Phi, psi and omega in degrees: 000138175242145184211161179291154187299329185272353185295313180303317180296320179298326180272002178082019179268120183229137174076005180230133178277124179276124180245358180211168177298324179299322177296319181294330184266006183297332182273000183264160176299141192302312183296322178295317180298319180294319179297316181292319179299319179293318180294320180295320178294320179295322176297313182297319186277325188235356179075020183277112179292158180203162170218128178210174180243148173224149183242140178291160185301328181283354177075005186268339185230141181232138179241139168266126182244125177247137180233135174199166178273140181229145182292139176270123185306128173079352184257341184073004179252175179231160180225155179284128182237139176240135176245127180255124179235121181287113180247023185301312182299319179297314181295320178295319179296319178297320179296319179294319180297317179297318179295319179296319180296318180294322178295320179294319179298320177297321179297314180295323179293336180282344180292139185276003180235157183295138176226142180211170178221145178237153173275184184294343177265011176074010176283141176293132178239348181201146168212153179270179183298322181297323178296309181300321179293324182294328179259003176057047177221160172279162188296322180299319179293319179303312183290315183296319183265354179063044185285117180281147181300327185275359179086177184295320184299319184255011183298324179296320179294321180295317179290329177296319175300314180298321180296320180294322179293315179298313185286328181266351178055038177214146182292144178215159181222154174216157174246140178216148171278128185224141175274117180237121181052041176083358181245142179277119183237152174262112183251137170265116180262129181235138175232143177219142181284146175251163186298332183273008179092355176271176181235145174244137181227158174209162180230134178240133179286118180262000000 
């Protein structure tokens, strides 16, 4: 096996000369190393390209590894080549973003009044727990069926409000009587445009 001079150091191998792919993968988590070794052998034997990720044993660094056959200059033959790309910073950033998104979703779910979001076509794309409870449906059903908080009778009015907000790019509110959990309530419905072209809405019991 031949490799670039900086690869052992990148993989955390110090003081030991790597003479095989197994040596290079000694610092990686075992299951990842086994997956890469199998993919590399399949590439060598059958020419099957691949892309996968492996993580070092300390869990702090992640590499994206791509394998394919490449022509050998002047020989007319090809050899199996692996490219290692350190994606640790990207993965850490993605993990932080995911954690932040989940924390924000928990925060919105903690609000005692309905909150929702629409796309640029006015379709519902998100609702919090209070919204789902108000229409007595689970959230997946609310989004899939586009169930409006005001019910079928006033759904056109609700979407009309959202359309005016989208087209006018300014927040607006309306009040409607709505049956919530079997009780007739007066709700103030508010929609406001967001920078990405979507809409955020909430309802307050008046």
